[in-house]
Amino acid sequence: MFERDPLIESDIAAYLDQRIQKDLVRFITCGSVDDGKSTLIGRLLHDSQLIADDHLETLKADSQLGVGNGDIDFSLVTDGLKAEREQGITIDVAYRYFATRHRNFIIADTPGHEQYTRNMATGASTADLAVILVDARKGVVQQTRRHSYIAVLLGVKHLVIAVNKMDLVDYSEDQFLEIIADYNKHSANLGIGSLEYIPISALHGDNVVEASAAMPWFSGQPLIDYLNAVNVTEPAKAVEFRLPIQLVLRSHADFRGYAGSITSGQVRPGDRVTALPSGISSTVERIVTFNGDLKVASAGDAVTLTLGDEIDMSRGDLLVKENGKVEFDASVEAMIIWMDEKPLALGEQLILQSHHGTANVTVDAIRYLLDVNTGKEAKTAVLQLNDIAHCAISADRKMLFESYETNRAGGSFILIDRVRNSTVAAGMISGPVSPWDQTPKDSLEVQASTIAAGERQIRYRQHPCTILLTGLTGAGKSTLATALERCLFDRGNSIVRLDGENVRLGISKDLGFTAVDRSENLRRVAEIAHLMNSQGLIAIAALVAPQANARARAQQLVGADQWIEVFLDTPLAVCRDRDTTGLYEAAERGDIEEFPGVSAAYEAPEDADLRLDTAGMTVDQCVNAIVELLIEKGFVDG
């Protein structure tokens, strides 16, 4: 039987202090309608002796109006709305608090009906764990799959599949194992952090708080023991300090404090912090709270920080540890859950509200509609109530944000209708809109030339194209590009050579060598090559270009009919031996991050137009092979 903490009777102050120090775990119950979610929560609270006596008497009386058989209807503990009790369903999200000797818990009882998906998503958005109920008689149904997908989408890392109503299938182990096999098949590609299966009967209490005598074949632990033991804490090194500023306090002339609730990480006096978006750094002097100064403050604490320097900050700004990185852009990619009965209209002015303030925004594009039952993507031009879609959103100003996967608080937002002031969507940011996907301003138009493409072809005696030489550092891209340029020039062709190193001395001098920066470098080169092609010229681009997706986007930008991809397939050992700059040695020491071939992948082209082994071919042989390909494809004369 569940043990009541003796401190409640002997020392209530010590008991309350003990409760404050415990971990807090937030979890939701979800699943299909009538799977017993509310009953499970009621049973948890009842068997944990956490229902007050007067509430219990009211519950018994109300139960007789419903079931009328003398038993307590535990679903009434959370079904608080009149409509819920009349219909026997959950409509709104009901939150309940309870505590064991080990932990504090906040439960969100979410509705099972598909029409209330938005309510379920609201509950999942702050949860550490989801208890998904499955009716043992029905097995895995559409709502089971739907709620599993939404929970994972919203960052819930731990799932418990509670197979309920085992009493109605005679506590059958075979039925339980069949449901496990079915769910495993569905969830294989969901990316669930941890998954637990527990057979229960919420009505009779089997495996809820006490182990079930009716299921001796189950060797696992009851639900409450699992909830007490599961590790939902992120590793400290993976959690960056974040303090969104809500208010700047000036209680007197000598005090300036920056107030807010820490959303992640920890901070101590003496820590170096940076204010964003200004980028100004200072040192934390004090952590001020209502109960006195703290030596350390953690996520969830409401604090006021004083700094060694007076920094101009206001509501919506962000404090991070020094050198902490947060995105600052006016456009984002995000998954949104549409919560309004009025469909989304692309281009409609909405208000985005997040931890970092508000901005006027528009949804510019719906990348795809997500079918949460199957995980498949579909094209659509409109979003209806409860639809989930990946969208591109642009704001009238730059905003601070992080990806939802990295930081829930920094990556979440709501969209508000400007006229009705009602919440119409919830969103989870995946990152900034890729430069590949950004669209020009509506006011811009292509300025046509009076010289036709055919005229340029006659003048230059060639058809324009872009030749991408891609391969590892040391494969010989620059050497080959220079030799090819000389050969084509001597043949009378008009060409432009875009060497990766030369490009980084100019238009890409602001870029580093991360995967994102390499992709952007290739995009810029592709844009230039496209312009050169439009003027009738042949462009030779020599870049590592390690990402297959980025190369495919470059081909799309230039045009597949004008694109030639040449893969310099040179062994890594040969490239390393050719390196006179020490780059490979530095990468192997860990001095250079994301170095293709050492600390990052080089995704070799699978369908290149030409593959050259520069370890076994001379430069002239490689040049001749490319020229022969150009002649074969009709870009230059034979």
mmCIF file of N, CA and C in Angstrom, residues 398-475:
data_model
loop_
_atom_site.group_PDB
_atom_site.id
_atom_site.type_symbol
_atom_site.label_atom_id
_atom_site.label_comp_id
_atom_site.label_asym_id
_atom_site.label_seq_id
_atom_site.Cartn_x
_atom_site.Cartn_y
_atom_site.Cartn_z
ATOM 1 N N LYS A 398 14.076 41.527 -36.956
ATOM 2 C CA LYS A 398 14.841 40.357 -36.547
ATOM 3 C C LYS A 398 14.460 39.942 -35.129
ATOM 4 N N MET A 399 14.440 38.619 -34.897
ATOM 5 C CA MET A 399 14.057 38.080 -33.599
ATOM 6 C C MET A 399 15.143 37.128 -33.100
ATOM 7 N N LEU A 400 15.265 37.037 -31.773
ATOM 8 C CA LEU A 400 16.103 36.012 -31.166
ATOM 9 C C LEU A 400 15.318 34.706 -31.132
ATOM 10 N N PHE A 401 15.957 33.614 -31.462
ATOM 11 C CA PHE A 401 15.270 32.321 -31.375
ATOM 12 C C PHE A 401 16.289 31.195 -31.409
ATOM 13 N N GLU A 402 15.840 30.022 -30.973
ATOM 14 C CA GLU A 402 16.620 28.795 -31.066
ATOM 15 C C GLU A 402 15.725 27.714 -31.635
ATOM 16 N N SER A 403 16.319 26.601 -32.009
ATOM 17 C CA SER A 403 15.487 25.501 -32.479
ATOM 18 C C SER A 403 14.767 24.892 -31.280
ATOM 19 N N TYR A 404 13.547 24.450 -31.501
ATOM 20 C CA TYR A 404 12.743 23.856 -30.429
ATOM 21 C C TYR A 404 13.417 22.612 -29.878
ATOM 22 N N GLU A 405 14.085 21.874 -30.747
ATOM 23 C CA GLU A 405 14.768 20.649 -30.323
ATOM 24 C C GLU A 405 15.886 20.964 -29.346
ATOM 25 N N THR A 406 16.562 22.093 -29.555
ATOM 26 C CA THR A 406 17.675 22.486 -28.697
ATOM 27 C C THR A 406 17.196 23.125 -27.407
ATOM 28 N N ASN A 407 16.194 23.983 -27.503
ATOM 29 C CA ASN A 407 15.709 24.726 -26.344
ATOM 30 C C ASN A 407 14.217 24.984 -26.521
ATOM 31 N N ARG A 408 13.407 24.278 -25.755
ATOM 32 C CA ARG A 408 11.954 24.401 -25.901
ATOM 33 C C ARG A 408 11.469 25.835 -25.732
ATOM 34 N N ALA A 409 11.964 26.481 -24.677
ATOM 35 C CA ALA A 409 11.485 27.835 -24.394
ATOM 36 C C ALA A 409 11.885 28.804 -25.498
ATOM 37 N N GLY A 410 13.117 28.706 -25.950
ATOM 38 C CA GLY A 410 13.595 29.628 -26.978
ATOM 39 C C GLY A 410 13.099 29.317 -28.367
ATOM 40 N N GLY A 411 12.526 28.114 -28.546
ATOM 41 C CA GLY A 411 12.077 27.716 -29.874
ATOM 42 C C GLY A 411 10.582 27.610 -30.030
ATOM 43 N N SER A 412 9.830 28.045 -29.023
ATOM 44 C CA SER A 412 8.369 27.949 -29.096
ATOM 45 C C SER A 412 7.736 29.332 -29.207
ATOM 46 N N PHE A 413 6.559 29.371 -29.797
ATOM 47 C CA PHE A 413 5.844 30.642 -29.943
ATOM 48 C C PHE A 413 4.367 30.357 -30.181
ATOM 49 N N ILE A 414 3.572 31.403 -30.106
ATOM 50 C CA ILE A 414 2.169 31.327 -30.506
ATOM 51 C C ILE A 414 1.901 32.409 -31.545
ATOM 52 N N LEU A 415 0.913 32.166 -32.381
ATOM 53 C CA LEU A 415 0.464 33.154 -33.353
ATOM 54 C C LEU A 415 -0.905 33.662 -32.929
ATOM 55 N N ILE A 416 -1.085 34.973 -33.023
ATOM 56 C CA ILE A 416 -2.306 35.623 -32.536
ATOM 57 C C ILE A 416 -2.963 36.384 -33.676
ATOM 58 N N ASP A 417 -4.271 36.235 -33.801
ATOM 59 C CA ASP A 417 -5.036 36.988 -34.791
ATOM 60 C C ASP A 417 -5.071 38.451 -34.376
ATOM 61 N N ARG A 418 -4.707 39.346 -35.276
ATOM 62 C CA ARG A 418 -4.600 40.765 -34.941
ATOM 63 C C ARG A 418 -5.949 41.393 -34.635
ATOM 64 N N VAL A 419 -6.997 40.926 -35.284
ATOM 65 C CA VAL A 419 -8.316 41.536 -35.121
ATOM 66 C C VAL A 419 -9.027 40.991 -33.891
ATOM 67 N N ARG A 420 -9.053 39.659 -33.757
ATOM 68 C CA ARG A 420 -9.808 39.031 -32.673
ATOM 69 C C ARG A 420 -8.991 38.858 -31.401
ATOM 70 N N ASN A 421 -7.662 39.065 -31.499
ATOM 71 C CA ASN A 421 -6.755 38.888 -30.365
ATOM 72 C C ASN A 421 -6.844 37.476 -29.781
ATOM 73 N N SER A 422 -7.087 36.492 -30.625
ATOM 74 C CA SER A 422 -7.203 35.101 -30.185
ATOM 75 C C SER A 422 -6.010 34.303 -30.700
ATOM 76 N N THR A 423 -5.610 33.302 -29.924
ATOM 77 C CA THR A 423 -4.499 32.441 -30.330
ATOM 78 C C THR A 423 -4.964 31.513 -31.444
ATOM 79 N N VAL A 424 -4.261 31.535 -32.573
ATOM 80 C CA VAL A 424 -4.676 30.731 -33.726
ATOM 81 C C VAL A 424 -3.708 29.595 -34.026
ATOM 82 N N ALA A 425 -2.498 29.630 -33.449
ATOM 83 C CA ALA A 425 -1.536 28.564 -33.736
ATOM 84 C C ALA A 425 -0.456 28.528 -32.668
ATOM 85 N N ALA A 426 0.116 27.348 -32.499
ATOM 86 C CA ALA A 426 1.313 27.172 -31.680
ATOM 87 C C ALA A 426 2.419 26.687 -32.596
ATOM 88 N N GLY A 427 3.646 27.145 -32.340
ATOM 89 C CA GLY A 427 4.726 26.811 -33.260
ATOM 90 C C GLY A 427 5.985 26.343 -32.573
ATOM 91 N N MET A 428 6.750 25.519 -33.285
ATOM 92 C CA MET A 428 8.041 25.005 -32.835
ATOM 93 C C MET A 428 9.059 25.297 -33.929
ATOM 94 N N ILE A 429 10.026 26.150 -33.621
ATOM 95 C CA ILE A 429 11.002 26.590 -34.618
ATOM 96 C C ILE A 429 12.033 25.492 -34.877
ATOM 97 N N SER A 430 12.305 25.243 -36.149
ATOM 98 C CA SER A 430 13.354 24.283 -36.504
ATOM 99 C C SER A 430 14.655 24.997 -36.857
ATOM 100 N N GLY A 431 14.580 26.268 -37.232
ATOM 101 C CA GLY A 431 15.781 27.030 -37.552
ATOM 102 C C GLY A 431 15.447 28.193 -38.460
ATOM 103 N N PRO A 432 16.451 28.955 -38.862
ATOM 104 C CA PRO A 432 16.196 30.060 -39.788
ATOM 105 C C PRO A 432 15.857 29.523 -41.168
ATOM 106 N N VAL A 433 15.147 30.320 -41.944
ATOM 107 C CA VAL A 433 14.878 29.940 -43.333
ATOM 108 C C VAL A 433 16.209 29.884 -44.070
ATOM 109 N N SER A 434 16.453 28.779 -44.729
ATOM 110 C CA SER A 434 17.703 28.628 -45.471
ATOM 111 C C SER A 434 17.781 29.670 -46.579
ATOM 112 N N PRO A 435 18.958 30.248 -46.793
ATOM 113 C CA PRO A 435 19.099 31.175 -47.927
ATOM 114 C C PRO A 435 18.666 30.549 -49.251
ATOM 115 N N TRP A 436 18.768 29.215 -49.352
ATOM 116 C CA TRP A 436 18.313 28.546 -50.571
ATOM 117 C C TRP A 436 16.819 28.767 -50.798
ATOM 118 N N ASP A 437 16.067 28.939 -49.699
ATOM 119 C CA ASP A 437 14.606 29.024 -49.795
ATOM 120 C C ASP A 437 14.064 30.440 -49.681
ATOM 121 N N GLN A 438 14.921 31.396 -49.411
ATOM 122 C CA GLN A 438 14.443 32.766 -49.275
ATOM 123 C C GLN A 438 13.990 33.301 -50.627
ATOM 124 N N THR A 439 12.911 34.072 -50.591
ATOM 125 C CA THR A 439 12.360 34.636 -51.827
ATOM 126 C C THR A 439 12.671 36.129 -51.898
ATOM 127 N N PRO A 440 12.916 36.650 -53.094
ATOM 128 C CA PRO A 440 13.197 38.088 -53.235
ATOM 129 C C PRO A 440 11.983 38.931 -52.848
ATOM 130 N N LYS A 441 12.228 40.188 -52.572
ATOM 131 C CA LYS A 441 11.141 41.113 -52.278
ATOM 132 C C LYS A 441 10.197 41.215 -53.479
ATOM 133 N N ASP A 442 8.900 41.387 -53.167
ATOM 134 C CA ASP A 442 7.897 41.450 -54.237
ATOM 135 C C ASP A 442 8.163 42.582 -55.220
ATOM 136 N N SER A 443 8.839 43.627 -54.749
ATOM 137 C CA SER A 443 9.057 44.803 -55.605
ATOM 138 C C SER A 443 10.146 44.580 -56.653
ATOM 139 N N LEU A 444 10.896 43.494 -56.528
ATOM 140 C CA LEU A 444 12.006 43.243 -57.449
ATOM 141 C C LEU A 444 11.543 42.463 -58.672
ATOM 142 N N GLU A 445 12.079 42.825 -59.820
ATOM 143 C CA GLU A 445 11.760 42.135 -61.069
ATOM 144 C C GLU A 445 13.042 41.858 -61.843
ATOM 145 N N VAL A 446 13.021 40.793 -62.618
ATOM 146 C CA VAL A 446 14.161 40.481 -63.481
ATOM 147 C C VAL A 446 14.256 41.533 -64.582
ATOM 148 N N GLN A 447 15.434 42.102 -64.729
ATOM 149 C CA GLN A 447 15.658 43.100 -65.778
ATOM 150 C C GLN A 447 16.173 42.381 -67.029
ATOM 151 N N ALA A 448 15.331 42.291 -68.026
ATOM 152 C CA ALA A 448 15.652 41.523 -69.231
ATOM 153 C C ALA A 448 16.721 42.217 -70.065
ATOM 154 N N SER A 449 17.512 41.404 -70.743
ATOM 155 C CA SER A 449 18.552 41.917 -71.638
ATOM 156 C C SER A 449 17.993 42.055 -73.052
ATOM 157 N N THR A 450 18.544 42.984 -73.794
ATOM 158 C CA THR A 450 18.146 43.122 -75.204
ATOM 159 C C THR A 450 18.924 42.155 -76.095
ATOM 160 N N ILE A 451 19.873 41.453 -75.487
ATOM 161 C CA ILE A 451 20.667 40.475 -76.240
ATOM 162 C C ILE A 451 20.099 39.093 -75.968
ATOM 163 N N ALA A 452 19.663 38.411 -76.982
ATOM 164 C CA ALA A 452 19.076 37.083 -76.825
ATOM 165 C C ALA A 452 20.159 36.051 -76.541
ATOM 166 N N ALA A 453 19.757 34.953 -75.874
ATOM 167 C CA ALA A 453 20.708 33.884 -75.555
ATOM 168 C C ALA A 453 21.356 33.332 -76.820
ATOM 169 N N GLY A 454 20.570 33.224 -77.897
ATOM 170 C CA GLY A 454 21.113 32.708 -79.155
ATOM 171 C C GLY A 454 22.191 33.598 -79.734
ATOM 172 N N GLU A 455 22.019 34.910 -79.556
ATOM 173 C CA GLU A 455 23.040 35.839 -80.057
ATOM 174 C C GLU A 455 24.366 35.637 -79.326
ATOM 175 N N ARG A 456 24.280 35.427 -78.021
ATOM 176 C CA ARG A 456 25.503 35.202 -77.243
ATOM 177 C C ARG A 456 26.170 33.887 -77.672
ATOM 178 N N GLN A 457 25.373 32.869 -77.941
ATOM 179 C CA GLN A 457 25.932 31.578 -78.360
ATOM 180 C C GLN A 457 26.673 31.706 -79.691
ATOM 181 N N ILE A 458 26.109 32.503 -80.591
ATOM 182 C CA ILE A 458 26.786 32.728 -81.880
ATOM 183 C C ILE A 458 28.077 33.509 -81.674
ATOM 184 N N ARG A 459 28.017 34.554 -80.827
ATOM 185 C CA ARG A 459 29.200 35.383 -80.586
ATOM 186 C C ARG A 459 30.327 34.568 -79.932
ATOM 187 N N TYR A 460 29.976 33.803 -78.891
ATOM 188 C CA TYR A 460 31.003 33.093 -78.125
ATOM 189 C C TYR A 460 31.304 31.692 -78.669
ATOM 190 N N ARG A 461 30.465 31.234 -79.602
ATOM 191 C CA ARG A 461 30.621 29.899 -80.183
ATOM 192 C C ARG A 461 30.647 28.808 -79.096
ATOM 193 N N GLN A 462 29.679 28.917 -78.179
ATOM 194 C CA GLN A 462 29.555 27.940 -77.094
ATOM 195 C C GLN A 462 28.162 28.044 -76.477
ATOM 196 N N HIS A 463 27.780 26.993 -75.750
ATOM 197 C CA HIS A 463 26.564 27.026 -74.948
ATOM 198 C C HIS A 463 26.991 27.140 -73.482
ATOM 199 N N PRO A 464 26.389 28.049 -72.730
ATOM 200 C CA PRO A 464 26.843 28.259 -71.352
ATOM 201 C C PRO A 464 26.536 27.055 -70.461
ATOM 202 N N CYS A 465 27.389 26.834 -69.474
ATOM 203 C CA CYS A 465 27.169 25.780 -68.484
ATOM 204 C C CYS A 465 28.003 26.091 -67.252
ATOM 205 N N THR A 466 27.718 25.364 -66.164
ATOM 206 C CA THR A 466 28.508 25.467 -64.938
ATOM 207 C C THR A 466 29.134 24.109 -64.656
ATOM 208 N N ILE A 467 30.440 24.089 -64.477
ATOM 209 C CA ILE A 467 31.177 22.858 -64.181
ATOM 210 C C ILE A 467 31.598 22.917 -62.717
ATOM 211 N N LEU A 468 31.030 22.041 -61.883
ATOM 212 C CA LEU A 468 31.429 21.978 -60.474
ATOM 213 C C LEU A 468 32.477 20.887 -60.303
ATOM 214 N N LEU A 469 33.664 21.280 -59.834
ATOM 215 C CA LEU A 469 34.713 20.326 -59.469
ATOM 216 C C LEU A 469 34.635 20.138 -57.960
ATOM 217 N N THR A 470 34.215 18.961 -57.517
ATOM 218 C CA THR A 470 34.017 18.709 -56.093
ATOM 219 C C THR A 470 34.877 17.540 -55.640
ATOM 220 N N GLY A 471 35.352 17.619 -54.407
ATOM 221 C CA GLY A 471 36.179 16.553 -53.846
ATOM 222 C C GLY A 471 36.826 17.021 -52.559
ATOM 223 N N LEU A 472 37.535 16.130 -51.901
ATOM 224 C CA LEU A 472 38.190 16.449 -50.639
ATOM 225 C C LEU A 472 39.280 17.508 -50.822
ATOM 226 N N THR A 473 39.627 18.144 -49.719
ATOM 227 C CA THR A 473 40.784 19.037 -49.726
ATOM 228 C C THR A 473 42.022 18.234 -50.136
ATOM 229 N N GLY A 474 42.747 18.725 -51.144
ATOM 230 C CA GLY A 474 43.916 18.008 -51.638
ATOM 231 C C GLY A 474 43.630 17.115 -52.826
ATOM 232 N N ALA A 475 42.376 17.101 -53.282
ATOM 233 C CA ALA A 475 42.033 16.247 -54.428
ATOM 234 C C ALA A 475 42.544 16.833 -55.737
#
